Coordinates of C-alpha atoms in Angstrom, one line a residue:
X28 CA 187.2 -61.8 -218.3
X29 CA 187.2 -62.5 -222.0
X30 CA 185.1 -60.5 -224.4
X31 CA 183.6 -62.1 -227.5
X32 CA 184.9 -60.4 -230.7
X33 CA 181.7 -59.6 -232.6
X34 CA 180.3 -57.3 -235.2
X35 CA 177.0 -55.6 -234.7
X36 CA 175.3 -58.2 -236.7
X37 CA 176.8 -61.0 -234.5
X38 CA 175.4 -59.2 -231.4
X39 CA 172.0 -59.1 -233.0
X40 CA 172.1 -62.8 -233.7
X41 CA 173.4 -63.6 -230.2
X42 CA 170.5 -61.5 -228.8
X43 CA 168.0 -63.3 -230.8
X44 CA 169.3 -66.7 -229.5
X45 CA 169.0 -65.5 -225.9
X46 CA 165.5 -64.2 -226.5
X47 CA 164.3 -67.4 -228.2
X48 CA 165.8 -69.6 -225.4
X49 CA 164.3 -67.4 -222.7
X50 CA 160.8 -67.5 -224.3
X51 CA 161.1 -71.2 -224.7
X52 CA 161.8 -71.5 -221.0
X53 CA 158.8 -69.3 -220.3
X54 CA 160.8 -66.6 -218.5
X55 CA 160.4 -62.8 -218.6
X56 CA 163.4 -60.6 -219.0
X57 CA 163.1 -59.7 -215.3
X58 CA 163.1 -63.4 -214.2
X59 CA 166.2 -64.1 -216.4
X60 CA 167.9 -61.0 -214.9
X61 CA 167.2 -62.3 -211.4
X62 CA 168.9 -65.7 -212.3
X63 CA 171.9 -63.8 -213.7
X64 CA 172.1 -61.3 -210.9
X65 CA 171.8 -58.4 -213.3
X66 CA 169.2 -55.8 -214.3
X67 CA 166.2 -56.3 -216.6
X68 CA 167.5 -53.4 -218.7
X69 CA 170.8 -55.3 -219.2
X70 CA 169.0 -58.4 -220.4
X71 CA 167.0 -56.2 -222.8
X72 CA 170.2 -54.6 -224.2
X73 CA 171.7 -58.1 -224.7
X74 CA 168.6 -59.3 -226.5
X75 CA 168.4 -56.1 -228.7
X76 CA 172.0 -56.7 -229.7
X77 CA 173.2 -53.3 -228.3
X78 CA 175.5 -54.6 -225.6
X79 CA 178.8 -56.6 -225.8
X80 CA 178.8 -59.8 -223.8
X81 CA 181.7 -61.8 -222.3
X82 CA 182.3 -65.5 -222.5
X83 CA 181.5 -65.7 -218.8
X84 CA 178.1 -64.0 -219.3
X85 CA 177.3 -66.3 -222.2
X86 CA 178.1 -69.3 -220.1
X87 CA 175.9 -68.0 -217.2
X88 CA 173.0 -67.3 -219.6
X89 CA 173.4 -70.8 -221.2
X90 CA 173.3 -72.3 -217.6
X91 CA 170.3 -70.2 -216.5
X92 CA 168.3 -71.2 -219.6
X93 CA 169.6 -74.8 -219.8
X94 CA 170.5 -74.2 -223.4
X95 CA 173.8 -74.1 -225.4
X96 CA 173.4 -70.7 -227.0
X97 CA 176.7 -70.6 -228.8
X98 CA 179.6 -72.9 -229.4
X99 CA 183.2 -72.1 -229.9
X100 CA 185.4 -73.7 -232.6
X101 CA 183.9 -74.7 -235.9
X102 CA 180.5 -73.0 -236.7
X103 CA 177.4 -75.0 -236.0
X104 CA 174.4 -74.4 -238.2
X105 CA 170.8 -75.0 -237.1
X106 CA 169.0 -77.9 -238.6
X107 CA 165.4 -79.2 -238.5
X108 CA 164.4 -82.9 -238.1
X109 CA 160.8 -83.4 -239.4
X110 CA 158.7 -86.5 -238.7
X111 CA 156.1 -86.1 -241.4
X112 CA 153.2 -87.9 -243.1
X113 CA 150.6 -87.0 -240.4
X114 CA 147.6 -84.7 -240.5
X115 CA 147.7 -81.4 -238.7
X116 CA 144.8 -79.9 -236.7
X117 CA 143.9 -76.8 -234.8
X118 CA 143.9 -73.0 -235.2
X119 CA 146.8 -70.7 -235.8
X120 CA 146.9 -66.8 -236.2
X121 CA 148.8 -64.9 -238.9
X122 CA 151.6 -62.7 -237.6
X123 CA 152.3 -59.2 -238.7
X124 CA 153.9 -58.4 -242.0
X125 CA 157.7 -58.5 -242.4
X126 CA 157.6 -56.4 -245.5
X127 CA 155.4 -53.7 -244.0
X128 CA 157.5 -53.6 -240.8
X129 CA 160.8 -52.9 -242.6
X130 CA 159.1 -50.3 -244.8
X131 CA 157.7 -48.6 -241.7
X132 CA 161.1 -48.7 -239.9
X133 CA 162.7 -47.0 -242.9
X134 CA 159.9 -44.4 -243.0
X135 CA 160.4 -43.6 -239.4
X136 CA 163.5 -41.6 -240.6
X137 CA 161.1 -39.0 -241.9
X138 CA 159.7 -38.2 -238.5
X139 CA 161.4 -35.9 -236.0
X140 CA 158.8 -37.0 -233.4
X141 CA 158.5 -40.4 -231.8
X142 CA 157.2 -43.3 -233.9
X143 CA 155.8 -46.4 -232.0
X144 CA 155.1 -49.4 -234.2
X145 CA 152.9 -52.0 -232.6
X146 CA 152.7 -55.8 -233.4
X147 CA 156.1 -56.0 -235.0
X148 CA 157.5 -59.5 -235.7
X149 CA 160.9 -60.2 -234.1
X150 CA 162.6 -61.6 -237.2
X151 CA 166.1 -61.2 -238.6
X152 CA 165.2 -58.8 -241.4
X153 CA 163.6 -56.5 -238.9
X154 CA 166.6 -56.8 -236.6
X155 CA 169.0 -55.9 -239.4
X156 CA 167.1 -52.7 -240.3
X157 CA 167.0 -51.8 -236.6
X158 CA 170.8 -52.4 -236.4
X159 CA 171.3 -50.0 -239.3
X160 CA 169.0 -47.4 -237.8
X161 CA 170.9 -47.6 -234.4
X162 CA 174.2 -47.4 -236.1
X163 CA 173.5 -44.0 -237.7
X164 CA 172.1 -42.5 -234.5
X165 CA 168.5 -43.5 -234.1
X166 CA 167.1 -44.6 -230.8
X167 CA 165.2 -47.9 -231.3
X168 CA 163.8 -49.7 -228.3
X169 CA 161.6 -52.8 -228.0
X170 CA 158.8 -52.8 -225.4
X171 CA 159.0 -55.2 -222.5
X172 CA 156.6 -57.7 -224.1
X173 CA 158.8 -57.5 -227.2
X174 CA 155.9 -56.7 -229.6
X175 CA 156.3 -53.0 -230.1
X176 CA 159.2 -50.8 -231.3
X177 CA 159.6 -47.1 -230.4
X178 CA 161.9 -45.1 -232.8
X179 CA 163.3 -41.6 -232.1
X180 CA 165.4 -40.1 -234.9
X181 CA 167.9 -37.3 -234.0
X182 CA 168.1 -34.1 -236.0
X183 CA 171.6 -35.1 -237.2
X184 CA 172.3 -38.6 -238.6
X185 CA 175.9 -40.0 -238.8
X186 CA 176.1 -42.0 -241.9
X187 CA 179.9 -42.5 -241.4
X188 CA 179.0 -45.0 -238.6
X189 CA 176.5 -47.1 -240.6
X190 CA 176.6 -50.9 -239.8
X191 CA 177.7 -51.9 -243.3
X192 CA 177.5 -55.6 -242.5
X193 CA 173.8 -55.5 -241.4
X194 CA 173.0 -53.2 -244.4
X195 CA 174.6 -55.5 -246.9
X196 CA 172.6 -58.5 -245.6
X197 CA 169.2 -57.0 -246.4
X198 CA 167.9 -55.6 -249.7
X199 CA 165.4 -53.5 -247.6
X200 CA 168.2 -51.0 -246.9
X201 CA 167.6 -49.7 -250.4
X202 CA 164.5 -48.0 -248.9
X203 CA 166.7 -45.5 -247.1
X204 CA 167.1 -43.6 -250.3
X205 CA 163.7 -42.0 -250.2
X206 CA 163.7 -40.7 -246.6
X207 CA 167.4 -39.8 -246.5
X208 CA 167.4 -37.6 -249.6
X209 CA 165.1 -35.2 -247.7
X210 CA 167.4 -35.1 -244.7
X211 CA 171.0 -35.1 -246.1
X212 CA 172.7 -33.4 -249.0
X213 CA 175.1 -36.3 -249.5
X214 CA 175.4 -39.8 -248.1
X215 CA 176.5 -43.4 -248.9
X216 CA 174.7 -46.7 -248.7
X217 CA 176.3 -50.1 -248.8
X218 CA 175.2 -52.4 -251.7
X219 CA 171.9 -54.1 -250.9
X220 CA 171.9 -57.9 -250.5
X221 CA 169.2 -60.4 -249.5
X222 CA 168.1 -63.7 -250.9
X223 CA 169.9 -65.4 -253.8
X224 CA 167.2 -64.6 -256.4
X225 CA 169.3 -63.5 -259.4
X226 CA 170.5 -60.0 -260.5
X227 CA 168.2 -57.2 -259.5
X228 CA 169.0 -53.7 -260.6
X229 CA 168.3 -50.6 -258.5
X230 CA 167.7 -48.5 -261.7
X231 CA 163.9 -48.4 -261.3
X232 CA 164.5 -46.8 -257.9
X233 CA 166.8 -44.2 -259.4
X234 CA 164.3 -43.4 -262.2
X235 CA 161.6 -42.9 -259.5
X236 CA 163.8 -40.7 -257.3
X237 CA 165.6 -38.5 -259.8
X238 CA 162.7 -36.0 -260.1
X239 CA 163.2 -35.5 -256.3
X240 CA 166.9 -34.5 -256.9
X241 CA 168.6 -37.8 -256.2
X242 CA 171.8 -38.6 -258.1
X243 CA 173.5 -41.9 -257.4
X244 CA 176.9 -43.2 -258.5
X245 CA 178.3 -46.6 -257.7
X246 CA 181.6 -46.7 -255.9
X247 CA 183.5 -49.6 -254.5
X248 CA 181.0 -51.5 -252.3
X249 CA 178.5 -48.6 -251.9
X250 CA 176.2 -46.2 -253.5
X251 CA 177.2 -42.5 -253.3
X252 CA 174.1 -40.3 -253.2
X253 CA 173.8 -36.6 -253.8
X254 CA 170.4 -34.8 -253.1
X255 CA 170.1 -31.7 -255.4
X256 CA 167.5 -29.0 -254.6
X257 CA 164.1 -29.3 -256.3
X258 CA 162.3 -26.1 -257.3
X259 CA 159.3 -27.6 -259.0
X260 CA 156.4 -27.9 -256.6
X261 CA 154.2 -30.3 -258.6
X262 CA 155.8 -33.5 -259.9
X263 CA 154.6 -36.4 -262.1
X264 CA 156.4 -39.7 -261.5
X265 CA 155.9 -42.6 -263.9
X266 CA 157.4 -45.8 -262.4
X267 CA 158.9 -48.1 -265.0
X268 CA 158.5 -51.0 -262.7
X269 CA 155.4 -51.6 -260.5
X270 CA 157.6 -52.8 -257.7
X271 CA 156.7 -52.6 -254.0
X272 CA 160.0 -51.2 -252.7
X273 CA 160.3 -48.9 -255.8
X274 CA 156.8 -47.5 -255.0
X275 CA 157.6 -47.1 -251.3
X276 CA 160.8 -45.2 -252.0
X277 CA 158.9 -42.8 -254.3
X278 CA 156.2 -42.4 -251.7
X279 CA 158.6 -41.5 -248.9
X280 CA 160.4 -39.0 -251.1
X281 CA 157.0 -37.4 -252.0
X282 CA 156.0 -37.3 -248.3
X283 CA 158.7 -34.7 -247.6
X284 CA 158.3 -32.9 -250.9
X285 CA 156.7 -29.5 -250.4
X286 CA 154.1 -29.8 -253.2
X287 CA 151.9 -32.4 -254.9
X288 CA 153.4 -35.5 -256.4
X289 CA 151.4 -37.8 -258.7
X290 CA 152.8 -41.4 -258.9
X291 CA 151.5 -43.6 -261.7
X292 CA 152.0 -47.3 -262.1
X293 CA 152.3 -47.5 -258.3
X294 CA 152.1 -50.8 -256.5
X295 CA 149.0 -51.0 -254.4
X296 CA 150.3 -54.0 -252.4
X297 CA 149.8 -54.6 -248.6
X298 CA 153.1 -53.1 -247.5
X299 CA 152.6 -50.0 -249.6
X300 CA 149.2 -49.5 -248.0
X301 CA 150.6 -49.8 -244.5
X302 CA 153.2 -47.2 -245.4
X303 CA 150.5 -44.9 -246.7
X304 CA 148.4 -45.4 -243.5
X305 CA 151.4 -44.4 -241.4
X306 CA 152.2 -41.3 -243.4
X307 CA 148.7 -40.1 -243.2
X308 CA 149.2 -40.1 -239.4
X309 CA 152.1 -37.8 -239.9
X310 CA 149.9 -35.4 -241.9
X311 CA 150.7 -36.4 -245.4
X312 CA 147.7 -36.2 -247.8
X313 CA 147.4 -39.3 -249.9
X314 CA 144.6 -40.0 -252.4
X315 CA 144.2 -43.3 -254.3
X316 CA 145.5 -45.8 -251.6
X317 CA 145.0 -49.2 -253.0
X318 CA 145.1 -48.1 -256.7
X319 CA 147.9 -47.7 -259.2
X320 CA 147.7 -43.9 -259.1
X321 CA 148.7 -41.9 -256.0
X322 CA 148.3 -38.2 -255.4
X323 CA 150.5 -37.2 -252.5
X324 CA 150.5 -33.8 -250.8
X325 CA 153.8 -33.6 -248.9
X326 CA 155.2 -31.5 -246.0
X327 CA 158.7 -30.3 -245.6
X328 CA 159.0 -31.7 -242.1
X329 CA 157.2 -33.9 -239.5
X330 CA 157.4 -33.7 -235.7
X331 CA 154.6 -36.0 -234.7
X332 CA 154.3 -38.6 -231.9
X333 CA 152.4 -41.4 -233.6
X334 CA 151.4 -45.0 -233.1
X335 CA 150.7 -47.5 -235.9
X336 CA 149.8 -51.2 -235.7
X337 CA 151.4 -53.3 -238.4
X338 CA 149.0 -55.3 -240.5
X339 CA 148.9 -59.0 -241.0
X340 CA 151.2 -60.8 -243.5
X341 CA 149.5 -62.4 -246.5
X342 CA 152.6 -64.5 -247.3
X343 CA 152.6 -66.0 -243.9
X344 CA 148.9 -66.7 -244.3
X345 CA 149.7 -68.5 -247.5
X346 CA 152.5 -70.4 -245.8
X347 CA 150.2 -71.6 -243.0
X348 CA 147.3 -72.5 -245.3
X349 CA 149.8 -74.5 -247.4
X350 CA 150.8 -76.5 -244.4
X351 CA 147.2 -77.6 -244.0
X352 CA 146.7 -78.3 -247.8
X353 CA 149.8 -80.5 -248.3
X354 CA 149.2 -82.5 -245.2
X355 CA 145.5 -83.0 -246.3
X356 CA 144.4 -81.6 -242.9
X357 CA 141.6 -79.4 -241.5
X358 CA 143.1 -76.4 -239.9
X359 CA 141.9 -72.8 -239.4
X360 CA 144.1 -69.8 -240.1
X361 CA 142.9 -66.7 -238.4
X362 CA 143.5 -63.0 -239.2
X363 CA 144.0 -63.5 -243.0
X364 CA 144.2 -60.2 -244.9
X365 CA 141.6 -61.2 -247.5
X366 CA 142.2 -58.3 -249.9
X367 CA 145.6 -59.7 -250.6
X368 CA 144.6 -63.4 -250.8
X369 CA 141.6 -63.4 -253.1
X370 CA 143.4 -64.5 -256.2
X371 CA 145.3 -67.2 -254.3
X372 CA 142.1 -68.6 -252.9
X373 CA 140.3 -68.4 -256.3
X374 CA 143.2 -70.4 -257.8
X375 CA 142.9 -73.0 -255.0
X376 CA 139.2 -73.2 -255.5
X377 CA 139.9 -74.0 -259.2
X378 CA 142.2 -76.8 -258.0
X379 CA 139.1 -78.1 -256.0
X380 CA 140.4 -77.1 -252.5
X381 CA 137.5 -77.1 -250.0
X382 CA 137.6 -74.1 -247.6
X383 CA 135.3 -71.7 -245.8
X384 CA 135.6 -68.0 -244.8
X385 CA 134.2 -66.2 -241.8
X386 CA 132.6 -62.7 -242.2
X387 CA 135.2 -59.9 -242.5
X388 CA 136.5 -58.0 -239.6
X389 CA 139.1 -55.2 -239.2
X390 CA 142.8 -55.5 -238.2
X391 CA 144.0 -53.5 -235.2
X392 CA 145.1 -50.7 -237.6
X393 CA 141.4 -50.2 -238.4
X394 CA 142.0 -50.4 -242.2
X395 CA 143.0 -53.9 -243.2
X396 CA 140.1 -56.4 -243.8
X397 CA 140.6 -59.8 -242.2
X398 CA 138.9 -63.2 -242.3
X399 CA 139.5 -66.6 -240.8
X400 CA 140.1 -69.4 -243.3
X401 CA 139.4 -73.1 -242.7
X402 CA 140.8 -75.6 -245.2
X403 CA 139.6 -79.2 -245.4
X404 CA 141.1 -82.4 -246.8
X405 CA 140.6 -82.2 -250.5
X406 CA 141.3 -84.2 -253.7
X407 CA 143.2 -81.5 -255.6
X408 CA 143.4 -81.4 -259.4
X409 CA 145.8 -79.4 -261.6
X410 CA 144.5 -76.1 -262.9
X411 CA 143.6 -75.7 -266.6
X412 CA 146.0 -72.7 -267.1
X413 CA 149.5 -72.0 -265.9
X414 CA 150.0 -70.4 -262.5
X415 CA 152.0 -67.2 -262.6
X416 CA 152.4 -64.1 -260.3
X417 CA 151.4 -60.5 -261.2
X418 CA 151.7 -57.2 -259.3
X419 CA 148.8 -56.7 -256.9
X420 CA 145.9 -57.4 -257.3
X421 CA 147.3 -60.5 -259.1
X422 CA 148.7 -63.6 -257.4
X423 CA 151.5 -62.4 -255.0
X424 CA 155.0 -63.0 -256.3
X425 CA 156.1 -64.2 -252.9
X426 CA 153.2 -66.7 -252.8
X427 CA 154.0 -68.4 -256.1
X428 CA 156.5 -70.9 -254.6
X429 CA 153.8 -72.4 -252.4
X430 CA 151.8 -73.3 -255.4
X431 CA 154.7 -75.6 -256.6
X432 CA 154.3 -77.9 -253.5
X433 CA 150.5 -77.6 -253.7
X434 CA 150.6 -78.5 -257.4
X435 CA 152.8 -81.5 -256.6
X436 CA 149.8 -82.8 -254.4
X437 CA 147.3 -82.3 -257.2
X438 CA 146.4 -84.9 -259.9
X439 CA 147.6 -83.7 -263.3
X440 CA 150.2 -81.4 -264.8
X441 CA 150.8 -77.8 -263.7
X442 CA 153.0 -75.2 -265.4
X443 CA 154.4 -72.7 -262.9
X444 CA 155.9 -69.5 -264.5
X445 CA 158.1 -67.5 -262.1
X446 CA 158.9 -64.7 -264.5
X447 CA 160.3 -62.3 -261.9
X448 CA 163.5 -63.9 -260.6
X449 CA 166.2 -65.7 -262.6
X450 CA 167.4 -68.0 -259.8
X451 CA 164.3 -68.8 -257.6
X452 CA 162.7 -71.6 -259.7
X453 CA 165.8 -73.8 -259.7
X454 CA 165.7 -73.9 -255.9
X455 CA 162.2 -75.5 -256.0
X456 CA 163.5 -78.5 -257.9
X457 CA 164.9 -79.6 -254.5
X458 CA 161.4 -81.0 -254.0
X459 CA 162.4 -83.9 -256.2
X460 CA 164.5 -85.1 -253.2
X461 CA 161.2 -85.7 -251.4
X462 CA 159.6 -87.5 -254.2
X463 CA 158.0 -84.7 -256.2
X464 CA 158.0 -84.7 -260.1
X465 CA 159.2 -81.1 -260.6
X466 CA 161.1 -80.4 -263.9
X467 CA 162.9 -77.2 -264.7
X468 CA 162.0 -76.2 -268.3
X469 CA 164.1 -73.0 -268.2
X470 CA 165.2 -70.4 -265.7
X471 CA 161.6 -69.2 -265.1
X472 CA 159.3 -72.2 -265.8
X473 CA 158.6 -75.5 -263.8
X474 CA 156.6 -78.4 -264.9
X475 CA 154.9 -80.1 -261.9
X476 CA 153.2 -83.5 -262.2
X477 CA 151.2 -84.9 -259.3
X478 CA 150.0 -86.5 -257.1
X479 CA 153.2 -87.0 -255.2
X480 CA 153.9 -89.9 -252.9
X481 CA 156.1 -87.9 -250.6
X482 CA 159.1 -89.6 -248.9
X483 CA 161.4 -88.4 -246.3
X484 CA 164.9 -87.2 -247.2
X485 CA 167.7 -84.9 -246.2
X486 CA 167.9 -81.5 -248.0
X487 CA 170.2 -78.5 -247.5
X488 CA 168.2 -75.4 -247.2
X489 CA 168.4 -73.2 -250.4
X490 CA 169.7 -69.6 -250.1
X491 CA 166.2 -68.2 -250.7
X492 CA 163.5 -67.6 -248.1
X493 CA 160.3 -68.9 -249.7
X494 CA 161.7 -72.0 -251.4
X495 CA 163.3 -72.9 -248.0
X496 CA 159.9 -72.7 -246.4
X497 CA 158.3 -74.7 -249.3
X498 CA 160.7 -77.5 -248.6
X499 CA 160.0 -77.6 -244.9
X500 CA 156.2 -77.8 -245.7
X501 CA 156.8 -80.6 -248.1
X502 CA 158.6 -82.5 -245.3
X503 CA 155.4 -82.2 -243.2
X504 CA 153.7 -84.3 -245.9
X505 CA 156.5 -86.8 -246.4
X506 CA 156.3 -90.1 -244.6
X507 CA 159.1 -90.9 -242.2
X508 CA 162.0 -88.7 -241.1
X509 CA 163.4 -85.8 -243.1
X510 CA 166.3 -83.4 -242.3
X511 CA 166.4 -79.8 -243.4
X512 CA 169.9 -78.4 -243.0
X513 CA 171.1 -74.8 -242.4
X514 CA 167.7 -73.3 -241.8
X515 CA 168.9 -69.9 -240.6
X516 CA 167.5 -68.2 -243.6
X517 CA 163.9 -69.0 -242.5
X518 CA 164.3 -66.7 -239.5
X519 CA 164.7 -63.8 -242.0
X520 CA 161.0 -63.7 -242.6
X521 CA 159.3 -65.9 -240.1
X522 CA 159.2 -65.7 -236.3
X523 CA 159.7 -69.2 -234.8
X524 CA 157.9 -71.0 -237.7
X525 CA 158.9 -74.5 -236.6
X526 CA 157.6 -74.0 -233.1
X527 CA 154.3 -72.5 -234.4
X528 CA 153.8 -75.5 -236.8
X529 CA 154.3 -77.7 -233.7
X530 CA 151.2 -76.0 -232.3
X531 CA 149.2 -77.6 -235.1
X532 CA 150.6 -81.1 -234.3
X533 CA 153.7 -81.0 -236.5
X534 CA 156.7 -83.0 -235.1
X535 CA 159.8 -81.0 -235.7
X536 CA 163.0 -81.1 -233.7
X537 CA 165.7 -78.4 -233.8
X538 CA 169.3 -79.6 -233.5
X539 CA 172.9 -78.7 -234.3
X540 CA 175.8 -81.0 -235.4

């Protein structure tokens, strides 16, 4: 019996393929286990990426699911074939937040009790953080319906066994600094990776965490961290960058600080609020949630059994609304977190988009305000001023790329200023392959002229999540057949996006060469 030589990250990817194929066939884990002559728990471990698999087992699974899960020889990437130029229709619900989920997974390291996170998206970014948590000794288990995650962190973590491959593939691992400095005197973290968006320094994180005793030096391929004792009870932290992950790191450090910490210039964004709501369940006192000044009363330790429901993702909401807008369709997107979409909707209203909102209702976490949004076919016009992102409550930095494809549908000239990232704007010029008039003025500014007569084409997926999705959405508007190659990056932030767009009437085929 031949075993497949794999890294932990390979096992996670194989598990994701098995899970997706099983769900596509409409089988439960127990039903697949019966077909394989094994146990439901064995199938669960395979799908979680926590069990090695043999070639024979992979062959049996492929046969049971009538799906070629993995090929041997030259690597085969996944591609999408899109038949566009048709209107969509129907209703689709917003999934839970990727960025909130990864922050909450990191924050679970603070708790010696059991943390149960409900409504967690099964996406690659989440799986990578889970792989890292498991590799250092945490128990992380998915529920049978694959929507909830239970985390139990041991008293002693073993950083020497960290899954460096999974850690380097996600920038979110940088949020281990905050919780780990309260648990370990010394540790190493691999260099953080993620999308190709240009150089991003961790210096703002280090500035935020030095008052809590963190000292970091860069070594070959990793950060060496030392946590020094802190005698001062009351701390004042001024963040030099109002970044989401920077704020989250500072909040997690403050949660375990035995005293009062005031954080100024904090991000009040959606994932930060989710983190604060979770920490309140652990007994942390937090004043100012949703503002740029937080007053946090920490505790030296937590041993609580808590449950928290992850809130809905405003970036996915923007993605789904964009699908309706660029195809000139009437669709309804439910469970939209309106607090984090108000500037986007106001900008779209300025561009003459017709839409309606339902009365507000609460998310399952009892805190996040939701609405259902229906967009209608509209004659869009370019806005009078440039479109640019700002820290919350401004237009979300992750939502900006969607306005490039929307502007390409509008009559007139739009200036898009993506001042945050050095490399992201250039990826959006790939829209020209589909007929758009998008000119790169410099590393941060795009000039977009519409309306576009979209035409089908073949495009290789850029190495950045949001631009990749933008190109997919443009293909929905393009008449004829388009091909988007190497789409694996989309799974980093979206759960079965192509299949969900098909529910609205999109015609998308998945294939491999």
